[in-house]
mmCIF file of N, CA and C in Angstrom:
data_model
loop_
_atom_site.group_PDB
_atom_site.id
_atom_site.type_symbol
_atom_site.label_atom_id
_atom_site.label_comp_id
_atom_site.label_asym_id
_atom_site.label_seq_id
_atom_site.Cartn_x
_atom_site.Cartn_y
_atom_site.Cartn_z
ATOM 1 N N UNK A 1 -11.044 21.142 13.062
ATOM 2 C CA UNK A 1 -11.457 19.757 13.077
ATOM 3 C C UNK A 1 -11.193 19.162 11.698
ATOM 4 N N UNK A 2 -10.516 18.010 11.392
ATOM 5 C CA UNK A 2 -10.171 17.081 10.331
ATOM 6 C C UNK A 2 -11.175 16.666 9.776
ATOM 7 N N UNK A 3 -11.592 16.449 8.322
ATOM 8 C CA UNK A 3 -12.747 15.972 7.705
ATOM 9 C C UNK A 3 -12.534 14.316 8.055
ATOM 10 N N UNK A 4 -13.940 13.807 8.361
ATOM 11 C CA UNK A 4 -14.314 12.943 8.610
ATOM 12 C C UNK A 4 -14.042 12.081 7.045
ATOM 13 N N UNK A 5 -13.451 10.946 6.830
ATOM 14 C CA UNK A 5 -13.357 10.225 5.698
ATOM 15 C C UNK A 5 -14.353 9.255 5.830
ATOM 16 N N UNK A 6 -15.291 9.175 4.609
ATOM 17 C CA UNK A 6 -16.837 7.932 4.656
ATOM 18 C C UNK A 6 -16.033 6.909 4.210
ATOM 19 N N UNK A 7 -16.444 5.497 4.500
ATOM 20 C CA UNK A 7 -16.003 4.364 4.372
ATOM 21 C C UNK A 7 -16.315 4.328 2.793
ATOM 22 N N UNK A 8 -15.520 3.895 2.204
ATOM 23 C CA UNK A 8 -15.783 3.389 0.619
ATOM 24 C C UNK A 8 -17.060 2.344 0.496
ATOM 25 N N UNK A 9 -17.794 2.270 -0.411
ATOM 26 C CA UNK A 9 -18.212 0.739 -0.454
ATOM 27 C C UNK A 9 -16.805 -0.522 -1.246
ATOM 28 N N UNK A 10 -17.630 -1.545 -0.613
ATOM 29 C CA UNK A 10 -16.307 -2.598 -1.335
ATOM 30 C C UNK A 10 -17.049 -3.183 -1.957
ATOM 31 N N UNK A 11 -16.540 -3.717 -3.301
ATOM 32 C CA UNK A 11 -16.621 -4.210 -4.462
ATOM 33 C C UNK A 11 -16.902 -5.762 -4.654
ATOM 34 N N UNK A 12 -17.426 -6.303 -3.744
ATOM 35 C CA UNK A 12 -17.554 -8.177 -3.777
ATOM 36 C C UNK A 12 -17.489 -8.452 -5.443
ATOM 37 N N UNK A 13 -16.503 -9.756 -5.214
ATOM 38 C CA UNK A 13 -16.448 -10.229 -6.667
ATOM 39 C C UNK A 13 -16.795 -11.857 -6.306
ATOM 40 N N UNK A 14 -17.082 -12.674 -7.476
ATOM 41 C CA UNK A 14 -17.474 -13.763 -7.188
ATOM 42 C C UNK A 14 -15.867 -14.812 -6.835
ATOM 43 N N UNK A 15 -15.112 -14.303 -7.554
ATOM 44 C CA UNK A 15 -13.593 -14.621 -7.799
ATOM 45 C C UNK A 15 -13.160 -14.290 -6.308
ATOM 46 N N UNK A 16 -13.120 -13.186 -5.849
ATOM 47 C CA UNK A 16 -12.508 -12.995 -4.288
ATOM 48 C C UNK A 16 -13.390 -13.409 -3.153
ATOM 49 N N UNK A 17 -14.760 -13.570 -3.082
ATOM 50 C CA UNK A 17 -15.416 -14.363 -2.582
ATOM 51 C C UNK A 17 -14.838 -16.384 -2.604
ATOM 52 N N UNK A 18 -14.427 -16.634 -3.649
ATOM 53 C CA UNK A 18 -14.254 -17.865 -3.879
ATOM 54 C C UNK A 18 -12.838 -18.262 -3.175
ATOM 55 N N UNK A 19 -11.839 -17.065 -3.298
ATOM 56 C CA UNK A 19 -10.848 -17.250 -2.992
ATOM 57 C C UNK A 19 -10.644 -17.102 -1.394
ATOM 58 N N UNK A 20 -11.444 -16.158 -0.711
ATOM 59 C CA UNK A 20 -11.773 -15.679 0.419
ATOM 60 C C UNK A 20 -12.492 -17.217 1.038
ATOM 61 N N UNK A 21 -13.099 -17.737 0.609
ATOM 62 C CA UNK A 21 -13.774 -19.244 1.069
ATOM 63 C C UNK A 21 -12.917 -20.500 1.269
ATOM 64 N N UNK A 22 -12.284 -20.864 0.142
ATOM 65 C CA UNK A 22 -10.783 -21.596 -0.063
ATOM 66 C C UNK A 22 -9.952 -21.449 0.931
ATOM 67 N N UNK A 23 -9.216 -19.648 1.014
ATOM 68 C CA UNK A 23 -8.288 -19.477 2.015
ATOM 69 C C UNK A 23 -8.913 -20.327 3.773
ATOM 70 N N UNK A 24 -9.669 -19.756 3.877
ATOM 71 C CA UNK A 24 -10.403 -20.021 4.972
ATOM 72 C C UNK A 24 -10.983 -21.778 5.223
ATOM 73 N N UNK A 25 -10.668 -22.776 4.271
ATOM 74 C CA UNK A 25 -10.657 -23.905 4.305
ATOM 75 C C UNK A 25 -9.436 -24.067 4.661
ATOM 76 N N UNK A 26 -8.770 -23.968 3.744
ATOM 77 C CA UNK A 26 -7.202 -24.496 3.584
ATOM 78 C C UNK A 26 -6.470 -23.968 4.970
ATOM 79 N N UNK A 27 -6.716 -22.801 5.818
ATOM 80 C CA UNK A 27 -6.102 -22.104 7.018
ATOM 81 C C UNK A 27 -6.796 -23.550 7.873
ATOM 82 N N UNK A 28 -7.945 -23.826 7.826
ATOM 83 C CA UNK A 28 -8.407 -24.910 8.829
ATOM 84 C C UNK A 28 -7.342 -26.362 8.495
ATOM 85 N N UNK A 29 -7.389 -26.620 7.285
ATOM 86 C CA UNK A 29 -6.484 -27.762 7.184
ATOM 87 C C UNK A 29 -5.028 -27.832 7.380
ATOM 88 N N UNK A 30 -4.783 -26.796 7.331
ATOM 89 C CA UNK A 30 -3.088 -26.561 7.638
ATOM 90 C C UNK A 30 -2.739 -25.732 9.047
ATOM 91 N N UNK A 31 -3.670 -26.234 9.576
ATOM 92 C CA UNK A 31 -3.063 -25.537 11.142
ATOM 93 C C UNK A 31 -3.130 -24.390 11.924
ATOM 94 N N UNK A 32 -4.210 -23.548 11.174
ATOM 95 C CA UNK A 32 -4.581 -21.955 12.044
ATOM 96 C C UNK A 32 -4.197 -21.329 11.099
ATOM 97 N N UNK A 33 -4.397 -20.019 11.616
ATOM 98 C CA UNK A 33 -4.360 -18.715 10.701
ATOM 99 C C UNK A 33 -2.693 -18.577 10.880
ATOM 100 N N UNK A 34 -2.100 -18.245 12.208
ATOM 101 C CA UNK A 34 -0.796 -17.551 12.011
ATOM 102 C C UNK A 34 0.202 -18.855 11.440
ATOM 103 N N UNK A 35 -0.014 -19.800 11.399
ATOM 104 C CA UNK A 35 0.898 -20.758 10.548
ATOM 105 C C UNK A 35 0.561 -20.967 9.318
ATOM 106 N N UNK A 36 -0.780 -20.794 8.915
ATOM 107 C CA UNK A 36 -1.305 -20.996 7.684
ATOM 108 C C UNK A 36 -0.686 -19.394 6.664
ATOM 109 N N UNK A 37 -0.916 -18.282 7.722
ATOM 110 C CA UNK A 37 -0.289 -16.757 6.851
ATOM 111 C C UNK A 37 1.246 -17.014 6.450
ATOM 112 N N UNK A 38 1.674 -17.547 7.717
ATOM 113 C CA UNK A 38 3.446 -17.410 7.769
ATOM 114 C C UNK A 38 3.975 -18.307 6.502
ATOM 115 N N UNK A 39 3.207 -19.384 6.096
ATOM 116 C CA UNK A 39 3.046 -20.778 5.325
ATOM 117 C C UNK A 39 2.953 -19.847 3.588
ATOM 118 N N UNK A 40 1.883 -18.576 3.491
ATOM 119 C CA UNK A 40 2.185 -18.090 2.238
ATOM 120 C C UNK A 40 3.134 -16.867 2.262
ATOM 121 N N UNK A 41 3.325 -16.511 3.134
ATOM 122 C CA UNK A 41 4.459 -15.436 3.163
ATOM 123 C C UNK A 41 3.755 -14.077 2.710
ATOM 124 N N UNK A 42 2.784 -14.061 3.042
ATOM 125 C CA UNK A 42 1.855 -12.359 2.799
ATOM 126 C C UNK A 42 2.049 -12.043 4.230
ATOM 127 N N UNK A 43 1.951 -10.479 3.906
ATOM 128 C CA UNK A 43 1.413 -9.708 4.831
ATOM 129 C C UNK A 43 0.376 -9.875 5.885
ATOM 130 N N UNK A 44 0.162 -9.723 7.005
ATOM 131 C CA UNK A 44 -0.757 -9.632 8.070
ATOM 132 C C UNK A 44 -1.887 -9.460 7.361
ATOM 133 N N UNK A 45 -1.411 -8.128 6.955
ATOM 134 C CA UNK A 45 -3.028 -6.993 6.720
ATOM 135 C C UNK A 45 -3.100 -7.463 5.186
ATOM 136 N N UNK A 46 -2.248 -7.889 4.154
ATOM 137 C CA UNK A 46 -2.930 -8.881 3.113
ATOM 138 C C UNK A 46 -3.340 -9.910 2.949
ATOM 139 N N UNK A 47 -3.140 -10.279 3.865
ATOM 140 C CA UNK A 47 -3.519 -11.969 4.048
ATOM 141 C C UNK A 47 -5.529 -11.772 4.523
ATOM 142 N N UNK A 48 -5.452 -10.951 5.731
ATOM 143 C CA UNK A 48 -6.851 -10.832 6.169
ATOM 144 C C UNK A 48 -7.473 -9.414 5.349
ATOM 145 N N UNK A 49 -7.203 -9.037 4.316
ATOM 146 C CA UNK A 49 -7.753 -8.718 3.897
ATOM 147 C C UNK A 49 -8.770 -9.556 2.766
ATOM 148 N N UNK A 50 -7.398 -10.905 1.782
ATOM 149 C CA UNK A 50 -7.943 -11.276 0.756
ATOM 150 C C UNK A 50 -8.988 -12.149 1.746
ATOM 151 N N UNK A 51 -8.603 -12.988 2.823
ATOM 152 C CA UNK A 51 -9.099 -13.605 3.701
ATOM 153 C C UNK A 51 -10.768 -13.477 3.814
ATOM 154 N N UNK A 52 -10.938 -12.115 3.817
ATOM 155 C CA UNK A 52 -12.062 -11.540 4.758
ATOM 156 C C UNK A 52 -12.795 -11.485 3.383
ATOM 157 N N UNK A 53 -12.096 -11.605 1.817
ATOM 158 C CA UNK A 53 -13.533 -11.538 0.368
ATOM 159 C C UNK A 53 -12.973 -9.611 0.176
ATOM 160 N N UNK A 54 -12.401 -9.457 0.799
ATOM 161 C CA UNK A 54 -12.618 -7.405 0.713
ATOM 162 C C UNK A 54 -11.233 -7.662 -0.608
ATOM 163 N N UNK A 55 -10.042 -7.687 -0.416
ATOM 164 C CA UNK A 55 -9.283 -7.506 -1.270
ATOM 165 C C UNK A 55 -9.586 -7.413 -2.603
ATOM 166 N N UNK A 56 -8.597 -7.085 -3.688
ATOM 167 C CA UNK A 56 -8.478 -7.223 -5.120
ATOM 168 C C UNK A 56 -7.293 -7.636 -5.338
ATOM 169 N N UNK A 57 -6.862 -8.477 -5.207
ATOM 170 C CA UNK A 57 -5.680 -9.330 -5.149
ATOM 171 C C UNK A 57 -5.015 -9.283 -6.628
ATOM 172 N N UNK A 58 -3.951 -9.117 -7.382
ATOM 173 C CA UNK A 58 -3.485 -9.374 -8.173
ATOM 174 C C UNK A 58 -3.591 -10.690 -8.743
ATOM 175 N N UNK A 59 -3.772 -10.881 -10.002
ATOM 176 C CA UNK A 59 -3.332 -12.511 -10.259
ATOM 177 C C UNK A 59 -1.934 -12.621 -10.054
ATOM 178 N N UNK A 60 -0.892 -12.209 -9.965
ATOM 179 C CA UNK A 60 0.691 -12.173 -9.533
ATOM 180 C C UNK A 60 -0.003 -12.910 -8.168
ATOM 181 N N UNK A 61 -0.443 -12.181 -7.316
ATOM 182 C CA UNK A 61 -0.637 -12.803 -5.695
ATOM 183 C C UNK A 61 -1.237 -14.117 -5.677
ATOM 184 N N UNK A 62 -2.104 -14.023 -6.254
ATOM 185 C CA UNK A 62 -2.803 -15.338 -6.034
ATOM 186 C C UNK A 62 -2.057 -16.884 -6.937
ATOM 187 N N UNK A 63 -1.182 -16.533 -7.972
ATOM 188 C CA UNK A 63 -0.385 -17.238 -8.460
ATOM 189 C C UNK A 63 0.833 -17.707 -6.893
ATOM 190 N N UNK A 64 0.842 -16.854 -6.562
ATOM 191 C CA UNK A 64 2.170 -17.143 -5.316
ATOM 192 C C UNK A 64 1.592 -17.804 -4.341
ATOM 193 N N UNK A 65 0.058 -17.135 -3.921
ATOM 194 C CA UNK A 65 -0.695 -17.773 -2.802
ATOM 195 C C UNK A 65 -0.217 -19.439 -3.111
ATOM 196 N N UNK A 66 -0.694 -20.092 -4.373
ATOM 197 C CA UNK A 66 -1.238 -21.026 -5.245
ATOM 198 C C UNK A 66 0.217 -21.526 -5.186
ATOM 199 N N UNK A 67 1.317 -21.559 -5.392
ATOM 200 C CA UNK A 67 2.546 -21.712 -5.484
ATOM 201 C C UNK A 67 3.405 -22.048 -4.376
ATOM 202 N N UNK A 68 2.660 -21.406 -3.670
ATOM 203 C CA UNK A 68 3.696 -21.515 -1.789
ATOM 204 C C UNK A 68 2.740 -23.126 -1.132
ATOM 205 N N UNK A 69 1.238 -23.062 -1.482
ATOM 206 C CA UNK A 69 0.735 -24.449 -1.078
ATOM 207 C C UNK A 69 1.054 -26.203 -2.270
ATOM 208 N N UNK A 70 2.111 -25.564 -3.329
ATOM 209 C CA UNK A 70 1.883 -26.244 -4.150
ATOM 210 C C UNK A 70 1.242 -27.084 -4.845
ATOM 211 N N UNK A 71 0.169 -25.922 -5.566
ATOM 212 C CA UNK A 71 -1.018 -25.839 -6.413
ATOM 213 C C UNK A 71 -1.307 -25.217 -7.505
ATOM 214 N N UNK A 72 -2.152 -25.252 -7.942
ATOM 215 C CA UNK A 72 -2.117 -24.951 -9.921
ATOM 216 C C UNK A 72 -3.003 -23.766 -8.771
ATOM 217 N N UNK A 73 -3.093 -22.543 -9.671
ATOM 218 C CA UNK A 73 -4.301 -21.431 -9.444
ATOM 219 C C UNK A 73 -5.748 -22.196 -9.471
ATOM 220 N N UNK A 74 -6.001 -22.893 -10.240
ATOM 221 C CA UNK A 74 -7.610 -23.506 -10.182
ATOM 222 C C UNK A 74 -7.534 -24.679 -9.301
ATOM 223 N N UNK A 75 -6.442 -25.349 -8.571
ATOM 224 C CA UNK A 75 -6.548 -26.010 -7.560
ATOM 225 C C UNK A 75 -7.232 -25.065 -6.340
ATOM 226 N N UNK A 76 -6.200 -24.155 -5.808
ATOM 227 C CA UNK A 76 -6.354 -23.103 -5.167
ATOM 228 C C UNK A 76 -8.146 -22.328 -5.022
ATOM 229 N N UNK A 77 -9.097 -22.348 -6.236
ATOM 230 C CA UNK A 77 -9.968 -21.866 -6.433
ATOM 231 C C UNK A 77 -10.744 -22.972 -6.501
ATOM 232 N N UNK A 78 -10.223 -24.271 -6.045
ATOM 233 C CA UNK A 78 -11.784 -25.343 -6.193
ATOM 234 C C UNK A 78 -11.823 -26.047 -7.226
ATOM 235 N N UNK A 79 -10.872 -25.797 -8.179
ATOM 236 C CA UNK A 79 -11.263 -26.542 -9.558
ATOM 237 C C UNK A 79 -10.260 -27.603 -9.495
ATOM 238 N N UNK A 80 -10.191 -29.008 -10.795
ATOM 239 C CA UNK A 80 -9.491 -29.439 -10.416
ATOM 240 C C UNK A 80 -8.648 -29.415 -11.953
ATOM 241 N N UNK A 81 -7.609 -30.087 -12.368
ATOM 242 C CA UNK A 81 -7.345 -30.517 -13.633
ATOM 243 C C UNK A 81 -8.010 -30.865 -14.691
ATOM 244 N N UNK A 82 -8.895 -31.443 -14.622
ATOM 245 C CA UNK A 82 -9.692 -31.929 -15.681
ATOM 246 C C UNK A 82 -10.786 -30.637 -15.909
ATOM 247 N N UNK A 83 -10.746 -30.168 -14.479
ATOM 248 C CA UNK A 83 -12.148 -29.476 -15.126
ATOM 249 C C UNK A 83 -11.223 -27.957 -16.275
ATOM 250 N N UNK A 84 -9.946 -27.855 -15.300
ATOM 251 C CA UNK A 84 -8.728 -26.348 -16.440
ATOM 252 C C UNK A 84 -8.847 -27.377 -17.651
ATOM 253 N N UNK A 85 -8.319 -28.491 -17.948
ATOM 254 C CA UNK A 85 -7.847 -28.641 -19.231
ATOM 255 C C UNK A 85 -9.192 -28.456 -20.097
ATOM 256 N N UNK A 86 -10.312 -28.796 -19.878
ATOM 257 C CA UNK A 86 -11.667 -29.240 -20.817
ATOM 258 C C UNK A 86 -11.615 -27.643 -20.985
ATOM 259 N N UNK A 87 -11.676 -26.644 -19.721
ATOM 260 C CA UNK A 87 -12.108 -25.341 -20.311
ATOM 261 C C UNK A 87 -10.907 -24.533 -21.504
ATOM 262 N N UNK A 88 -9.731 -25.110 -21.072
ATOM 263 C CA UNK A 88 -8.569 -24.492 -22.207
ATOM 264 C C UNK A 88 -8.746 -25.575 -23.181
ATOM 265 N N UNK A 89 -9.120 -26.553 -23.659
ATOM 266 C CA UNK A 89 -9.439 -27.243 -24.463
ATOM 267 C C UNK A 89 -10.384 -26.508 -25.829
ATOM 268 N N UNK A 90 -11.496 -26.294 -24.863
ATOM 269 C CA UNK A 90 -12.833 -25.879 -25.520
ATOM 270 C C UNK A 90 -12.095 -24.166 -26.556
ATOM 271 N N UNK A 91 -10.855 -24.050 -26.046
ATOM 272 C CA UNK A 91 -10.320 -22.315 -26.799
ATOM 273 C C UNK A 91 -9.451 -23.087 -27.564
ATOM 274 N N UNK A 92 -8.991 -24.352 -27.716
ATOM 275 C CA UNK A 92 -7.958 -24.747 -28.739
ATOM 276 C C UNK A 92 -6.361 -24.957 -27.704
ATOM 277 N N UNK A 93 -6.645 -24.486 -26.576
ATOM 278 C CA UNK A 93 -5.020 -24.633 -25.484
ATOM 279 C C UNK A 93 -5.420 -25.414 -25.155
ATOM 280 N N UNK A 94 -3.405 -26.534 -25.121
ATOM 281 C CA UNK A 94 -3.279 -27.244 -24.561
ATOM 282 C C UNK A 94 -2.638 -27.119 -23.209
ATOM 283 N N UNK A 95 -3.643 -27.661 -22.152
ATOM 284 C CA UNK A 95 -3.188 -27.076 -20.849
ATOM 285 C C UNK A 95 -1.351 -27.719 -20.181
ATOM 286 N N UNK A 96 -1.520 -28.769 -20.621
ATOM 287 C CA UNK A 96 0.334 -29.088 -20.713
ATOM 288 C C UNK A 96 1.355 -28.166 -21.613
ATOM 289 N N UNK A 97 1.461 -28.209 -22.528
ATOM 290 C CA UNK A 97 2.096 -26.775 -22.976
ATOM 291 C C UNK A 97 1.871 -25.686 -22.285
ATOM 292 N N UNK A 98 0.683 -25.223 -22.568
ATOM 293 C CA UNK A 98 0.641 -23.971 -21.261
ATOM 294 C C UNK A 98 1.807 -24.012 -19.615
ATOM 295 N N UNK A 99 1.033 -24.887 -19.131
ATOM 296 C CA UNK A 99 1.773 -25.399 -17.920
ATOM 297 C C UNK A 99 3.215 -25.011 -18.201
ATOM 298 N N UNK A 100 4.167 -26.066 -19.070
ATOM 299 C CA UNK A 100 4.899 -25.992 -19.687
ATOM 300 C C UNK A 100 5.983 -24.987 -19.712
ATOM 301 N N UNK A 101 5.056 -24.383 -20.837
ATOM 302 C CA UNK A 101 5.670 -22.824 -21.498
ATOM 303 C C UNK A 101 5.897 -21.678 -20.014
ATOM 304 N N UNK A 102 4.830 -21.743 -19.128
ATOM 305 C CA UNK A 102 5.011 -20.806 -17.784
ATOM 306 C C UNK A 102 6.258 -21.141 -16.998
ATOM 307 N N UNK A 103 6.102 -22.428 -16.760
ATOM 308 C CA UNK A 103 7.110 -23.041 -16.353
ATOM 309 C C UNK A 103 8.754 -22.772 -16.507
ATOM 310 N N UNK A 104 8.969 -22.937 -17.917
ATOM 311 C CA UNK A 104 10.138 -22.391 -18.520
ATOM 312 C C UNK A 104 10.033 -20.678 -18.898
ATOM 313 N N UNK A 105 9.031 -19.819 -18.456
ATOM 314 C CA UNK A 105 9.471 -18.802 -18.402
ATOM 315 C C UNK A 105 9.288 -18.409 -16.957
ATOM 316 N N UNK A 106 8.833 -18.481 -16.228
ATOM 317 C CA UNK A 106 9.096 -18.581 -14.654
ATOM 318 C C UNK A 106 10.803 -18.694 -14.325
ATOM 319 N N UNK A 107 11.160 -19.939 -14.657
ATOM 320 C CA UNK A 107 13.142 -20.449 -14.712
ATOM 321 C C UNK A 107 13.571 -19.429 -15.240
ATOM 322 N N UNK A 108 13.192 -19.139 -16.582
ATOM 323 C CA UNK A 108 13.900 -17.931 -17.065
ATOM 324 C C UNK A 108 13.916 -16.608 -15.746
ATOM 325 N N UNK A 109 13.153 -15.810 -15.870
ATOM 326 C CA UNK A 109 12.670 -14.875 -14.798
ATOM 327 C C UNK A 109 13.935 -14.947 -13.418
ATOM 328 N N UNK A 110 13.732 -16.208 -12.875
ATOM 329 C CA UNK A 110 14.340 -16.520 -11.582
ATOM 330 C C UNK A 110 15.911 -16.321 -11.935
ATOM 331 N N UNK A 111 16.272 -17.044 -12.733
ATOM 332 C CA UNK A 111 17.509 -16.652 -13.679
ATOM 333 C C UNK A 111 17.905 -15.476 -13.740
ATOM 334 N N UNK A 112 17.180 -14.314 -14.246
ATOM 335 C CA UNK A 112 17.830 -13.780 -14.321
ATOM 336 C C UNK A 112 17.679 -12.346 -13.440
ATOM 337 N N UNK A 113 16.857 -12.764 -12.100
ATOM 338 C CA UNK A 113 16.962 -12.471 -10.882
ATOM 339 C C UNK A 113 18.123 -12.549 -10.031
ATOM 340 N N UNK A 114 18.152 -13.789 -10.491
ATOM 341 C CA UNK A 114 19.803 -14.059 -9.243
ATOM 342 C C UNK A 114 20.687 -13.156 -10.371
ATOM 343 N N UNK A 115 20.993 -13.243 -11.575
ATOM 344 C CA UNK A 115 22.118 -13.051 -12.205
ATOM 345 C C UNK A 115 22.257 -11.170 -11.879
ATOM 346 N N UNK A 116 21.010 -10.857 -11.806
ATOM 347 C CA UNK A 116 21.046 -9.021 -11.178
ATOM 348 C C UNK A 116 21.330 -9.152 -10.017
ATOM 349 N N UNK A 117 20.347 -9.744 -9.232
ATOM 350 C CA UNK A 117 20.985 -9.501 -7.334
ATOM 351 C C UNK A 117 22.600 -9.628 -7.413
ATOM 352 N N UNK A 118 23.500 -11.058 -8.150
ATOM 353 C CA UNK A 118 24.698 -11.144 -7.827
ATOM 354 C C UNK A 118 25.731 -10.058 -8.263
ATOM 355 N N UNK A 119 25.442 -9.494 -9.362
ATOM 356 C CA UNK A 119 25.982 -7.855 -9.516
ATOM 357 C C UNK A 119 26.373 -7.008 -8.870
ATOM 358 N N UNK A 120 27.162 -6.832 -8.535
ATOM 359 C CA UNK A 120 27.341 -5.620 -7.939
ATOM 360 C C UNK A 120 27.275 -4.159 -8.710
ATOM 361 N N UNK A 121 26.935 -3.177 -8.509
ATOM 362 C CA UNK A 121 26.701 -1.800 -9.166
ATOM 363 C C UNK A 121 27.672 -0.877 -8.888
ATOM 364 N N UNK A 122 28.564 -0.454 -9.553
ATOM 365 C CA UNK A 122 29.412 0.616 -8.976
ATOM 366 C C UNK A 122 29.199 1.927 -8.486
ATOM 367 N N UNK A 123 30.073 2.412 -7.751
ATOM 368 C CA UNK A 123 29.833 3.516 -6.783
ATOM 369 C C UNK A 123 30.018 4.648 -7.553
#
């Protein structure tokens, strides 16, 4: 007989809770779950996982989540502009530069994505 595996406990965070709440708005405003999943381009079983508050989502993921609805990450999480800039304010960042600077290294990145895919590698 195979050992029985105990369920883990899961880890609630206030952050995947928040994001888990959001998703689950935004799936109502954009048309259901299977158009709303197909809409960020995750996985089934990642999508209802972050969905369900259980996940630990990468900030990589949730940047893309945030990206595919075209939205800042603190849009995505409830916040709005004013409230990101006052808090990067209060550290001395300016949230336009920031913006900015990601921006032009994002282009970079994509750049030089295509410039590898178009490569060919010899045999």
């Amino acid at each position: 007989m195979s050992p029985v595996r105990k369920p883990q406990a899961i880890d609630h965070s206030v952050l995947s809770e928040m994001l888990a709440a959001r998703l689950q708005q935004l799936e109502i405003e954009n048309g259901g779950t299977e158009r709303f999943q197909r809409k960020l381009g995750l996985a089934r079983g990642t999508y209802y996982t972050i969905v369900r508050g259980r996940g630990n989502p990468t900030f990589r993921t949730i940047e893309r989540i945030a990206s595919s609805l075209n939205m800042s990450v603190f849009e995505l999480l409830g916040f709005n502009d004013t409230d990101a800039r006052r808090a990067l304010n209060k550290s001395g960042i300016d949230y336009d530069e920031l913006v900015s600077a990601i921006e032009k290294k994002n282009q970079a990145e994509r750049g030089l994505a295509r410039q590898t895919r178009s490569r060919k590698l010899p045999y």
